[in-house]
C-alpha cells in the first residue's frame, strides 16, 4: 500500500516477494501511441505525397472516411494542400507551419517530421514543385 492508501503496481513476473499479482493481459496491453491519427496521416503523406487515402487508412489503422476528414482538417489548418495530378491527388506539405497545440507551438511541422522521417524523405518534400 502506498502512503495515500492505494495499492502500488509492481511490474515484472510477480515472483518477487511483496509483489502484486500480474494483471490480466487485456488490462496491461492497452494500446496507445504518442502521436494522434492526424500525426500518423501527416507522416504517411510526407513519406508518399501521392499515396491513395485508402492506403493511408490501412497504414494508420482507421477508416478511409476518417482519413478524408483528417486530410480536410490538415488542409483547413494550412498544413497540407491537395494538388490534382491527372486522376490522382498529390499532397503538398507546408513544413514551416507551427504545431497547433500551445505545448508544441514553438516547433514546426517540419521539425516533427525530421524526427521521424529519413533525411532523404525530408529533402524530397522540400523539392516538390509549387502548386499551380
Short mmCIF file of N, CA and C in Angstrom, two decimals:
data_model
loop_
_atom_site.label_atom_id
_atom_site.label_comp_id
_atom_site.label_asym_id
_atom_site.label_seq_id
_atom_site.Cartn_x
_atom_site.Cartn_y
_atom_site.Cartn_z
N UNK A 1 0.84 -1.18 0.00
CA UNK A 1 0.00 0.00 0.00
C UNK A 1 0.88 1.24 0.00
N UNK A 2 0.49 2.23 -0.73
CA UNK A 2 1.23 3.48 -0.74
C UNK A 2 0.77 4.36 0.40
N UNK A 3 1.48 5.45 0.61
CA UNK A 3 1.14 6.36 1.69
C UNK A 3 -0.25 6.95 1.52
N UNK A 4 -0.73 7.04 0.29
CA UNK A 4 -2.04 7.61 0.03
C UNK A 4 -3.15 6.60 0.25
N UNK A 5 -2.81 5.36 0.52
CA UNK A 5 -3.82 4.34 0.79
C UNK A 5 -4.17 3.49 -0.40
N UNK A 6 -3.66 3.81 -1.61
CA UNK A 6 -3.92 3.00 -2.79
C UNK A 6 -2.89 1.89 -2.86
N UNK A 7 -3.09 0.95 -3.78
CA UNK A 7 -2.10 -0.12 -3.91
C UNK A 7 -1.09 0.25 -4.97
N UNK A 8 0.15 -0.16 -4.77
CA UNK A 8 1.21 0.08 -5.74
C UNK A 8 1.23 -1.05 -6.74
N UNK A 9 1.47 -0.73 -8.00
CA UNK A 9 1.60 -1.75 -9.03
C UNK A 9 3.07 -2.06 -9.18
N UNK A 10 3.46 -3.31 -9.00
CA UNK A 10 4.83 -3.74 -9.20
C UNK A 10 4.85 -4.51 -10.50
N UNK A 11 5.73 -4.09 -11.44
CA UNK A 11 5.79 -4.74 -12.73
C UNK A 11 6.80 -5.87 -12.71
N UNK A 12 6.60 -6.82 -13.56
CA UNK A 12 7.51 -7.96 -13.66
C UNK A 12 6.71 -9.25 -13.64
N UNK A 13 7.34 -10.31 -13.17
CA UNK A 13 6.71 -11.63 -13.22
C UNK A 13 5.78 -11.87 -12.05
N UNK A 14 5.87 -11.07 -11.02
CA UNK A 14 5.05 -11.28 -9.84
C UNK A 14 5.67 -12.27 -8.88
N UNK A 15 6.87 -12.74 -9.19
CA UNK A 15 7.52 -13.76 -8.37
C UNK A 15 8.28 -13.16 -7.18
N UNK A 16 8.60 -11.88 -7.24
CA UNK A 16 9.35 -11.26 -6.15
C UNK A 16 8.48 -11.12 -4.91
N UNK A 17 9.10 -11.24 -3.77
CA UNK A 17 8.36 -11.13 -2.52
C UNK A 17 7.72 -9.75 -2.41
N UNK A 18 6.47 -9.72 -2.02
CA UNK A 18 5.76 -8.47 -1.84
C UNK A 18 5.22 -7.87 -3.12
N UNK A 19 5.35 -8.57 -4.23
CA UNK A 19 4.85 -8.01 -5.48
C UNK A 19 3.36 -8.26 -5.62
N UNK A 20 2.73 -7.46 -6.45
CA UNK A 20 1.32 -7.61 -6.74
C UNK A 20 1.19 -8.59 -7.89
N UNK A 21 0.19 -9.43 -7.86
CA UNK A 21 -0.03 -10.40 -8.94
C UNK A 21 -0.18 -9.65 -10.26
N UNK A 22 0.38 -10.19 -11.35
CA UNK A 22 0.28 -9.51 -12.64
C UNK A 22 -1.18 -9.36 -13.06
N UNK A 23 -1.47 -8.23 -13.72
CA UNK A 23 -2.82 -8.01 -14.22
C UNK A 23 -3.06 -8.89 -15.44
N UNK A 24 -4.34 -9.07 -15.77
CA UNK A 24 -4.68 -9.83 -16.96
C UNK A 24 -4.14 -9.12 -18.20
N UNK A 25 -3.82 -9.88 -19.22
CA UNK A 25 -3.23 -9.35 -20.45
C UNK A 25 -4.07 -8.21 -21.03
N UNK A 26 -5.40 -8.33 -21.03
CA UNK A 26 -6.24 -7.30 -21.63
C UNK A 26 -6.13 -5.98 -20.89
N UNK A 27 -5.85 -6.01 -19.61
CA UNK A 27 -5.72 -4.78 -18.83
C UNK A 27 -4.36 -4.12 -19.03
N UNK A 28 -3.32 -4.90 -19.21
CA UNK A 28 -1.98 -4.35 -19.31
C UNK A 28 -1.59 -4.00 -20.75
N UNK A 29 -2.30 -4.54 -21.72
CA UNK A 29 -1.90 -4.35 -23.12
C UNK A 29 -2.74 -3.27 -23.80
N UNK A 30 -3.21 -2.27 -23.06
CA UNK A 30 -3.94 -1.18 -23.70
C UNK A 30 -3.05 -0.54 -24.74
N UNK A 31 -3.63 -0.26 -25.88
CA UNK A 31 -2.86 0.29 -26.99
C UNK A 31 -2.98 1.81 -27.00
N UNK A 32 -1.85 2.48 -27.01
CA UNK A 32 -1.82 3.93 -27.18
C UNK A 32 -0.53 4.31 -27.86
N UNK A 33 -0.51 5.49 -28.46
CA UNK A 33 0.69 5.96 -29.13
C UNK A 33 0.94 7.41 -28.75
N UNK A 34 2.14 7.89 -29.00
CA UNK A 34 2.48 9.26 -28.68
C UNK A 34 1.89 10.25 -29.68
N UNK A 35 1.60 9.83 -30.89
CA UNK A 35 1.04 10.72 -31.90
C UNK A 35 -0.41 10.36 -32.17
N UNK A 36 -1.19 11.36 -32.53
CA UNK A 36 -2.60 11.16 -32.87
C UNK A 36 -2.72 10.62 -34.29
N UNK A 37 -3.94 10.28 -34.67
CA UNK A 37 -4.18 9.84 -36.04
C UNK A 37 -3.84 10.96 -37.03
N UNK A 38 -4.05 12.21 -36.63
CA UNK A 38 -3.65 13.33 -37.50
C UNK A 38 -2.14 13.28 -37.78
N UNK A 39 -1.37 13.03 -36.75
CA UNK A 39 0.07 12.91 -36.92
C UNK A 39 0.45 11.74 -37.80
N UNK A 40 -0.23 10.63 -37.61
CA UNK A 40 0.07 9.45 -38.43
C UNK A 40 -0.26 9.68 -39.90
N UNK A 41 -1.40 10.32 -40.17
CA UNK A 41 -1.77 10.62 -41.56
C UNK A 41 -0.74 11.57 -42.17
N UNK A 42 -0.34 12.59 -41.43
CA UNK A 42 0.66 13.53 -41.91
C UNK A 42 1.96 12.81 -42.27
N UNK A 43 2.40 11.91 -41.42
CA UNK A 43 3.63 11.15 -41.68
C UNK A 43 3.48 10.31 -42.95
N UNK A 44 2.34 9.65 -43.11
CA UNK A 44 2.12 8.84 -44.32
C UNK A 44 2.17 9.70 -45.57
N UNK A 45 1.54 10.88 -45.53
CA UNK A 45 1.56 11.76 -46.69
C UNK A 45 2.95 12.33 -46.94
N UNK A 46 3.72 12.53 -45.89
CA UNK A 46 5.10 13.01 -46.05
C UNK A 46 5.96 11.93 -46.69
N UNK A 47 5.74 10.69 -46.31
CA UNK A 47 6.51 9.58 -46.90
C UNK A 47 6.17 9.37 -48.35
N UNK A 48 4.88 9.53 -48.68
CA UNK A 48 4.43 9.32 -50.06
C UNK A 48 3.35 10.34 -50.38
N UNK A 49 3.73 11.51 -50.92
CA UNK A 49 2.75 12.55 -51.21
C UNK A 49 1.71 12.17 -52.26
N UNK A 50 1.93 11.07 -52.97
CA UNK A 50 0.96 10.61 -53.97
C UNK A 50 0.15 9.42 -53.44
N UNK A 51 0.22 9.15 -52.17
CA UNK A 51 -0.47 7.99 -51.60
C UNK A 51 -1.98 8.11 -51.76
N UNK A 52 -2.62 6.97 -52.01
CA UNK A 52 -4.08 6.94 -52.03
C UNK A 52 -4.56 6.94 -50.58
N UNK A 53 -5.66 7.63 -50.32
CA UNK A 53 -6.17 7.69 -48.96
C UNK A 53 -6.55 6.31 -48.43
N UNK A 54 -6.91 5.42 -49.32
CA UNK A 54 -7.21 4.04 -48.91
C UNK A 54 -5.96 3.39 -48.31
N UNK A 55 -4.82 3.63 -48.94
CA UNK A 55 -3.57 3.06 -48.44
C UNK A 55 -3.14 3.71 -47.12
N UNK A 56 -3.38 5.01 -47.00
CA UNK A 56 -3.09 5.71 -45.75
C UNK A 56 -3.95 5.13 -44.63
N UNK A 57 -5.23 4.91 -44.91
CA UNK A 57 -6.14 4.35 -43.91
C UNK A 57 -5.66 2.99 -43.42
N UNK A 58 -5.20 2.16 -44.32
CA UNK A 58 -4.69 0.84 -43.95
C UNK A 58 -3.45 0.98 -43.08
N UNK A 59 -2.54 1.88 -43.47
CA UNK A 59 -1.30 2.07 -42.71
C UNK A 59 -1.57 2.59 -41.31
N UNK A 60 -2.52 3.51 -41.17
CA UNK A 60 -2.82 4.12 -39.87
C UNK A 60 -3.72 3.21 -39.03
N UNK A 61 -4.55 2.42 -39.71
CA UNK A 61 -5.46 1.53 -38.98
C UNK A 61 -6.79 2.19 -38.68
N UNK A 62 -7.22 3.10 -39.57
CA UNK A 62 -8.52 3.76 -39.41
C UNK A 62 -9.26 3.67 -40.73
N UNK A 63 -10.49 4.16 -40.77
CA UNK A 63 -11.28 4.07 -42.00
C UNK A 63 -10.83 5.12 -43.01
N UNK A 64 -11.15 4.85 -44.26
CA UNK A 64 -10.83 5.81 -45.32
C UNK A 64 -11.58 7.12 -45.09
N UNK A 65 -12.80 7.03 -44.59
CA UNK A 65 -13.58 8.24 -44.29
C UNK A 65 -12.90 9.07 -43.20
N UNK A 66 -12.35 8.41 -42.19
CA UNK A 66 -11.63 9.13 -41.14
C UNK A 66 -10.40 9.83 -41.70
N UNK A 67 -9.71 9.18 -42.64
CA UNK A 67 -8.54 9.80 -43.28
C UNK A 67 -8.96 11.02 -44.08
N UNK A 68 -10.09 10.91 -44.80
CA UNK A 68 -10.59 12.05 -45.57
C UNK A 68 -10.86 13.24 -44.65
N UNK A 69 -11.46 12.99 -43.51
CA UNK A 69 -11.75 14.04 -42.53
C UNK A 69 -10.46 14.65 -42.00
N UNK A 70 -9.48 13.82 -41.69
CA UNK A 70 -8.19 14.31 -41.19
C UNK A 70 -7.48 15.15 -42.24
N UNK A 71 -7.48 14.70 -43.49
CA UNK A 71 -6.85 15.47 -44.56
C UNK A 71 -7.55 16.82 -44.71
N UNK A 72 -8.87 16.84 -44.60
CA UNK A 72 -9.60 18.11 -44.63
C UNK A 72 -9.18 19.02 -43.48
N UNK A 73 -9.04 18.44 -42.28
CA UNK A 73 -8.56 19.22 -41.13
C UNK A 73 -7.18 19.79 -41.39
N UNK A 74 -6.29 18.96 -41.95
CA UNK A 74 -4.92 19.41 -42.24
C UNK A 74 -4.92 20.50 -43.30
N UNK A 75 -5.83 20.39 -44.28
CA UNK A 75 -5.95 21.44 -45.30
C UNK A 75 -6.45 22.74 -44.67
N UNK A 76 -7.48 22.66 -43.86
CA UNK A 76 -8.03 23.85 -43.20
C UNK A 76 -6.99 24.50 -42.29
N UNK A 77 -6.11 23.70 -41.71
CA UNK A 77 -5.06 24.21 -40.85
C UNK A 77 -3.86 24.74 -41.60
N UNK A 78 -3.88 24.66 -42.93
CA UNK A 78 -2.78 25.19 -43.73
C UNK A 78 -1.53 24.33 -43.73
N UNK A 79 -1.66 23.06 -43.35
CA UNK A 79 -0.51 22.17 -43.27
C UNK A 79 -0.34 21.37 -44.56
N UNK A 80 -1.46 21.07 -45.22
CA UNK A 80 -1.46 20.24 -46.42
C UNK A 80 -2.27 20.94 -47.50
N UNK A 81 -1.84 20.77 -48.73
CA UNK A 81 -2.61 21.25 -49.87
C UNK A 81 -2.79 20.08 -50.83
N UNK A 82 -4.02 19.85 -51.22
CA UNK A 82 -4.34 18.81 -52.20
C UNK A 82 -4.08 19.38 -53.59
N UNK A 83 -3.30 18.67 -54.39
CA UNK A 83 -2.97 19.11 -55.74
C UNK A 83 -3.39 18.00 -56.70
N UNK A 84 -4.22 18.37 -57.67
CA UNK A 84 -4.66 17.39 -58.66
C UNK A 84 -3.50 17.04 -59.58
N UNK A 85 -3.29 15.74 -59.81
CA UNK A 85 -2.23 15.24 -60.68
C UNK A 85 -2.87 14.18 -61.58
N UNK A 86 -3.46 14.64 -62.70
CA UNK A 86 -4.21 13.72 -63.55
C UNK A 86 -5.47 13.28 -62.83
N UNK A 87 -5.64 11.99 -62.69
CA UNK A 87 -6.81 11.45 -62.00
C UNK A 87 -6.57 11.26 -60.51
N UNK A 88 -5.37 11.54 -60.05
CA UNK A 88 -5.00 11.31 -58.65
C UNK A 88 -4.75 12.63 -57.94
N UNK A 89 -4.61 12.55 -56.65
CA UNK A 89 -4.21 13.70 -55.84
C UNK A 89 -2.78 13.51 -55.36
N UNK A 90 -2.08 14.61 -55.24
CA UNK A 90 -0.78 14.65 -54.55
C UNK A 90 -0.99 15.60 -53.39
N UNK A 91 -0.18 15.46 -52.38
CA UNK A 91 -0.32 16.30 -51.20
C UNK A 91 0.97 17.06 -50.97
N UNK A 92 0.83 18.38 -50.97
CA UNK A 92 1.96 19.28 -50.69
C UNK A 92 1.90 19.64 -49.22
N UNK A 93 3.01 19.48 -48.54
CA UNK A 93 3.08 19.78 -47.10
C UNK A 93 3.82 21.08 -46.88
N UNK A 94 3.35 21.86 -45.92
CA UNK A 94 3.97 23.13 -45.57
C UNK A 94 4.71 22.93 -44.25
N UNK A 95 6.00 22.65 -44.40
CA UNK A 95 6.82 22.24 -43.27
C UNK A 95 7.09 23.37 -42.29
N UNK A 96 6.90 24.61 -42.72
CA UNK A 96 7.19 25.75 -41.84
C UNK A 96 6.03 26.09 -40.91
N UNK A 97 4.89 25.43 -41.08
CA UNK A 97 3.73 25.74 -40.23
C UNK A 97 4.01 25.31 -38.80
N UNK A 98 3.59 26.14 -37.83
CA UNK A 98 3.80 25.76 -36.42
C UNK A 98 2.85 24.63 -36.02
N UNK A 99 3.26 23.86 -35.04
CA UNK A 99 2.38 22.84 -34.47
C UNK A 99 1.19 23.57 -33.84
N UNK A 100 0.08 22.91 -33.67
CA UNK A 100 -1.16 23.59 -33.29
C UNK A 100 -1.39 23.75 -31.80
N UNK A 101 -0.92 22.85 -30.99
CA UNK A 101 -1.18 22.92 -29.55
C UNK A 101 -0.18 23.85 -28.89
N UNK A 102 -0.60 24.64 -27.90
CA UNK A 102 0.34 25.56 -27.23
C UNK A 102 1.58 24.88 -26.65
N UNK A 103 1.47 23.63 -26.26
CA UNK A 103 2.62 22.92 -25.69
C UNK A 103 3.73 22.74 -26.72
N UNK A 104 3.36 22.55 -28.00
CA UNK A 104 4.37 22.31 -29.02
C UNK A 104 4.42 23.41 -30.09
N UNK A 105 3.69 24.52 -29.89
CA UNK A 105 3.60 25.58 -30.90
C UNK A 105 4.94 26.23 -31.21
N UNK A 106 5.94 26.04 -30.38
CA UNK A 106 7.26 26.60 -30.64
C UNK A 106 8.04 25.76 -31.66
N UNK A 107 7.45 24.68 -32.13
CA UNK A 107 8.07 23.80 -33.13
C UNK A 107 7.22 23.79 -34.39
N UNK A 108 7.85 23.46 -35.51
CA UNK A 108 7.13 23.41 -36.79
C UNK A 108 6.78 21.97 -37.17
N UNK A 109 5.90 21.87 -38.13
CA UNK A 109 5.53 20.56 -38.68
C UNK A 109 6.77 19.87 -39.23
N UNK A 110 7.63 20.63 -39.89
CA UNK A 110 8.86 20.06 -40.44
C UNK A 110 9.77 19.49 -39.36
N UNK A 111 9.83 20.15 -38.21
CA UNK A 111 10.67 19.63 -37.11
C UNK A 111 10.12 18.31 -36.59
N UNK A 112 8.80 18.19 -36.54
CA UNK A 112 8.20 16.90 -36.14
C UNK A 112 8.59 15.82 -37.14
N UNK A 113 8.43 16.12 -38.42
CA UNK A 113 8.72 15.13 -39.46
C UNK A 113 10.21 14.77 -39.50
N UNK A 114 11.08 15.73 -39.19
CA UNK A 114 12.52 15.45 -39.16
C UNK A 114 12.88 14.41 -38.11
N UNK A 115 12.08 14.34 -37.05
CA UNK A 115 12.34 13.33 -36.00
C UNK A 115 11.97 11.93 -36.47
N UNK A 116 11.08 11.84 -37.44
CA UNK A 116 10.53 10.54 -37.81
C UNK A 116 11.00 10.05 -39.17
N UNK A 117 11.07 10.95 -40.13
CA UNK A 117 11.44 10.57 -41.49
C UNK A 117 12.96 10.57 -41.67
N UNK A 118 13.40 9.93 -42.72
CA UNK A 118 14.82 9.94 -43.06
C UNK A 118 15.18 11.29 -43.67
N UNK A 119 16.44 11.69 -43.62
CA UNK A 119 16.86 12.95 -44.26
C UNK A 119 16.52 12.98 -45.75
N UNK A 120 16.60 11.85 -46.43
CA UNK A 120 16.27 11.78 -47.86
C UNK A 120 14.80 12.12 -48.07
N UNK A 121 13.92 11.59 -47.24
CA UNK A 121 12.49 11.87 -47.37
C UNK A 121 12.19 13.35 -47.11
N UNK A 122 12.86 13.94 -46.15
CA UNK A 122 12.67 15.36 -45.85
C UNK A 122 13.13 16.22 -47.03
N UNK A 123 14.29 15.90 -47.61
CA UNK A 123 14.79 16.64 -48.77
C UNK A 123 13.80 16.54 -49.93
N UNK A 124 13.27 15.35 -50.15
CA UNK A 124 12.31 15.13 -51.24
C UNK A 124 11.08 16.02 -51.06
N UNK A 125 10.63 16.19 -49.81
CA UNK A 125 9.48 17.07 -49.57
C UNK A 125 9.80 18.51 -49.95
N UNK A 126 11.01 18.95 -49.65
CA UNK A 126 11.41 20.31 -49.97
C UNK A 126 11.58 20.55 -51.45
N UNK A 127 11.71 19.48 -52.24
CA UNK A 127 11.91 19.59 -53.68
C UNK A 127 10.62 19.54 -54.47
N UNK A 128 9.47 19.36 -53.79
CA UNK A 128 8.20 19.30 -54.52
C UNK A 128 7.95 20.61 -55.24
N UNK A 129 7.51 20.55 -56.49
CA UNK A 129 7.22 21.80 -57.22
C UNK A 129 6.04 22.51 -56.57
N UNK A 130 6.01 23.85 -56.64
CA UNK A 130 4.90 24.58 -56.06
C UNK A 130 3.60 24.25 -56.77
N UNK A 131 2.50 24.35 -56.04
CA UNK A 131 1.17 24.08 -56.62
C UNK A 131 0.80 25.21 -57.56
N UNK A 132 0.02 24.86 -58.56
CA UNK A 132 -0.41 25.88 -59.55
C UNK A 132 -1.57 26.66 -59.05
#
